[in-house]
Amino acid sequence: MSVAIIILGMALINLVLRCPLFLMADRIRIPAIIERALTHSPVAVLTAIIVPAALHLDAAPNGAEWLNPDLFATIAAIATSLLTRNLLATIAIGLGTALVLRQFGWF
């Protein structure tokens, strides 16, 4: 199957599923408890993405590889975020730490 056909099919499915919701969004009232619950979803999604990547859960035979550059880069980014509250600094320190650790092969 062609990549273009797959992309067009995924776009069509996405369009069919989302358009009715956008067209009826002003008529639907979401309960307050669901709105409060949805405020936590970005944190939950980011955690679900970052933790397995930082621990290399898919690469290690025992389920976790503790000494890896991504874990130390994640720790450096978290520390930077807590100390500076600056998104650009957090990204720069995290990516820079990962780059330096991988470049010099310390792991």
PDB file of C-alpha atoms in Angstrom, residues 14-91:
ATOM      1  CA  ASN A  14      -9.473  12.131  11.379  1.00  0.00           C
ATOM      2  CA  LEU A  15     -11.712  14.579   9.523  1.00  0.00           C
ATOM      3  CA  VAL A  16     -14.794  12.347   9.804  1.00  0.00           C
ATOM      4  CA  LEU A  17     -14.275  11.838  13.534  1.00  0.00           C
ATOM      5  CA  ARG A  18     -13.494  15.439  14.464  1.00  0.00           C
ATOM      6  CA  CYS A  19     -15.768  17.539  12.238  1.00  0.00           C
ATOM      7  CA  PRO A  20     -19.051  16.578  13.916  1.00  0.00           C
ATOM      8  CA  LEU A  21     -17.583  17.464  17.312  1.00  0.00           C
ATOM      9  CA  PHE A  22     -16.404  20.863  16.131  1.00  0.00           C
ATOM     10  CA  LEU A  23     -19.723  21.591  14.423  1.00  0.00           C
ATOM     11  CA  MET A  24     -21.723  20.711  17.548  1.00  0.00           C
ATOM     12  CA  ALA A  25     -19.271  22.062  20.144  1.00  0.00           C
ATOM     13  CA  ASP A  26     -21.328  25.162  20.940  1.00  0.00           C
ATOM     14  CA  ARG A  27     -24.407  23.009  21.662  1.00  0.00           C
ATOM     15  CA  ILE A  28     -22.704  20.545  24.009  1.00  0.00           C
ATOM     16  CA  ARG A  29     -22.230  21.414  27.679  1.00  0.00           C
ATOM     17  CA  ILE A  30     -19.444  19.481  29.392  1.00  0.00           C
ATOM     18  CA  PRO A  31     -20.060  18.806  33.105  1.00  0.00           C
ATOM     19  CA  ALA A  32     -17.762  20.669  35.500  1.00  0.00           C
ATOM     20  CA  ILE A  33     -16.277  17.476  36.935  1.00  0.00           C
ATOM     21  CA  ILE A  34     -15.141  16.373  33.460  1.00  0.00           C
ATOM     22  CA  GLU A  35     -13.684  19.814  32.746  1.00  0.00           C
ATOM     23  CA  ARG A  36     -11.683  19.619  35.983  1.00  0.00           C
ATOM     24  CA  ALA A  37     -10.496  16.109  35.113  1.00  0.00           C
ATOM     25  CA  LEU A  38      -9.420  17.214  31.635  1.00  0.00           C
ATOM     26  CA  THR A  39      -7.130  19.867  33.099  1.00  0.00           C
ATOM     27  CA  HIS A  40      -4.877  17.034  34.335  1.00  0.00           C
ATOM     28  CA  SER A  41      -4.592  15.259  30.998  1.00  0.00           C
ATOM     29  CA  PRO A  42      -1.542  17.195  29.654  1.00  0.00           C
ATOM     30  CA  VAL A  43       0.496  16.214  32.719  1.00  0.00           C
ATOM     31  CA  ALA A  44      -0.620  12.597  32.451  1.00  0.00           C
ATOM     32  CA  VAL A  45       0.190  12.419  28.745  1.00  0.00           C
ATOM     33  CA  LEU A  46       3.627  14.006  29.162  1.00  0.00           C
ATOM     34  CA  THR A  47       4.424  11.633  32.013  1.00  0.00           C
ATOM     35  CA  ALA A  48       3.349   8.650  29.931  1.00  0.00           C
ATOM     36  CA  ILE A  49       5.658   9.774  27.131  1.00  0.00           C
ATOM     37  CA  ILE A  50       8.699  10.905  29.130  1.00  0.00           C
ATOM     38  CA  VAL A  51       9.073   8.182  31.776  1.00  0.00           C
ATOM     39  CA  PRO A  52       9.400   5.194  29.395  1.00  0.00           C
ATOM     40  CA  ALA A  53      11.790   7.189  27.202  1.00  0.00           C
ATOM     41  CA  ALA A  54      13.940   8.298  30.140  1.00  0.00           C
ATOM     42  CA  LEU A  55      14.187   4.786  31.567  1.00  0.00           C
ATOM     43  CA  HIS A  56      14.589   3.042  28.187  1.00  0.00           C
ATOM     44  CA  LEU A  57      11.848   0.627  29.204  1.00  0.00           C
ATOM     45  CA  ASP A  58      11.658  -0.895  25.745  1.00  0.00           C
ATOM     46  CA  ALA A  59      15.418  -1.430  25.307  1.00  0.00           C
ATOM     47  CA  ALA A  60      16.455  -3.282  28.445  1.00  0.00           C
ATOM     48  CA  PRO A  61      15.846  -6.999  29.020  1.00  0.00           C
ATOM     49  CA  ASN A  62      14.936  -6.523  32.681  1.00  0.00           C
ATOM     50  CA  GLY A  63      12.524  -3.680  31.935  1.00  0.00           C
ATOM     51  CA  ALA A  64      14.647  -0.661  32.839  1.00  0.00           C
ATOM     52  CA  GLU A  65      18.061   0.666  31.952  1.00  0.00           C
ATOM     53  CA  TRP A  66      19.040   3.075  34.697  1.00  0.00           C
ATOM     54  CA  LEU A  67      22.373   4.335  33.442  1.00  0.00           C
ATOM     55  CA  ASN A  68      21.478   6.043  30.199  1.00  0.00           C
ATOM     56  CA  PRO A  69      21.931   9.583  28.887  1.00  0.00           C
ATOM     57  CA  ASP A  70      18.207  10.216  28.549  1.00  0.00           C
ATOM     58  CA  LEU A  71      17.608   9.667  32.254  1.00  0.00           C
ATOM     59  CA  PHE A  72      20.327  12.126  33.227  1.00  0.00           C
ATOM     60  CA  ALA A  73      19.106  14.631  30.638  1.00  0.00           C
ATOM     61  CA  THR A  74      15.586  14.304  32.061  1.00  0.00           C
ATOM     62  CA  ILE A  75      16.876  14.883  35.594  1.00  0.00           C
ATOM     63  CA  ALA A  76      18.848  17.929  34.405  1.00  0.00           C
ATOM     64  CA  ALA A  77      15.775  19.312  32.625  1.00  0.00           C
ATOM     65  CA  ILE A  78      13.568  18.807  35.689  1.00  0.00           C
ATOM     66  CA  ALA A  79      16.129  20.530  37.920  1.00  0.00           C
ATOM     67  CA  THR A  80      16.424  23.415  35.464  1.00  0.00           C
ATOM     68  CA  SER A  81      12.660  23.751  35.280  1.00  0.00           C
ATOM     69  CA  LEU A  82      12.301  23.834  39.065  1.00  0.00           C
ATOM     70  CA  LEU A  83      15.125  26.348  39.493  1.00  0.00           C
ATOM     71  CA  THR A  84      14.436  28.749  36.626  1.00  0.00           C
ATOM     72  CA  ARG A  85      10.793  28.235  35.584  1.00  0.00           C
ATOM     73  CA  ASN A  86      12.037  29.050  32.080  1.00  0.00           C
ATOM     74  CA  LEU A  87      10.855  26.767  29.268  1.00  0.00           C
ATOM     75  CA  LEU A  88      13.646  27.679  26.852  1.00  0.00           C
ATOM     76  CA  ALA A  89      16.324  27.053  29.489  1.00  0.00           C
ATOM     77  CA  THR A  90      14.714  23.724  30.399  1.00  0.00           C
ATOM     78  CA  ILE A  91      14.712  22.553  26.786  1.00  0.00           C
TER      79      ILE A  91
END
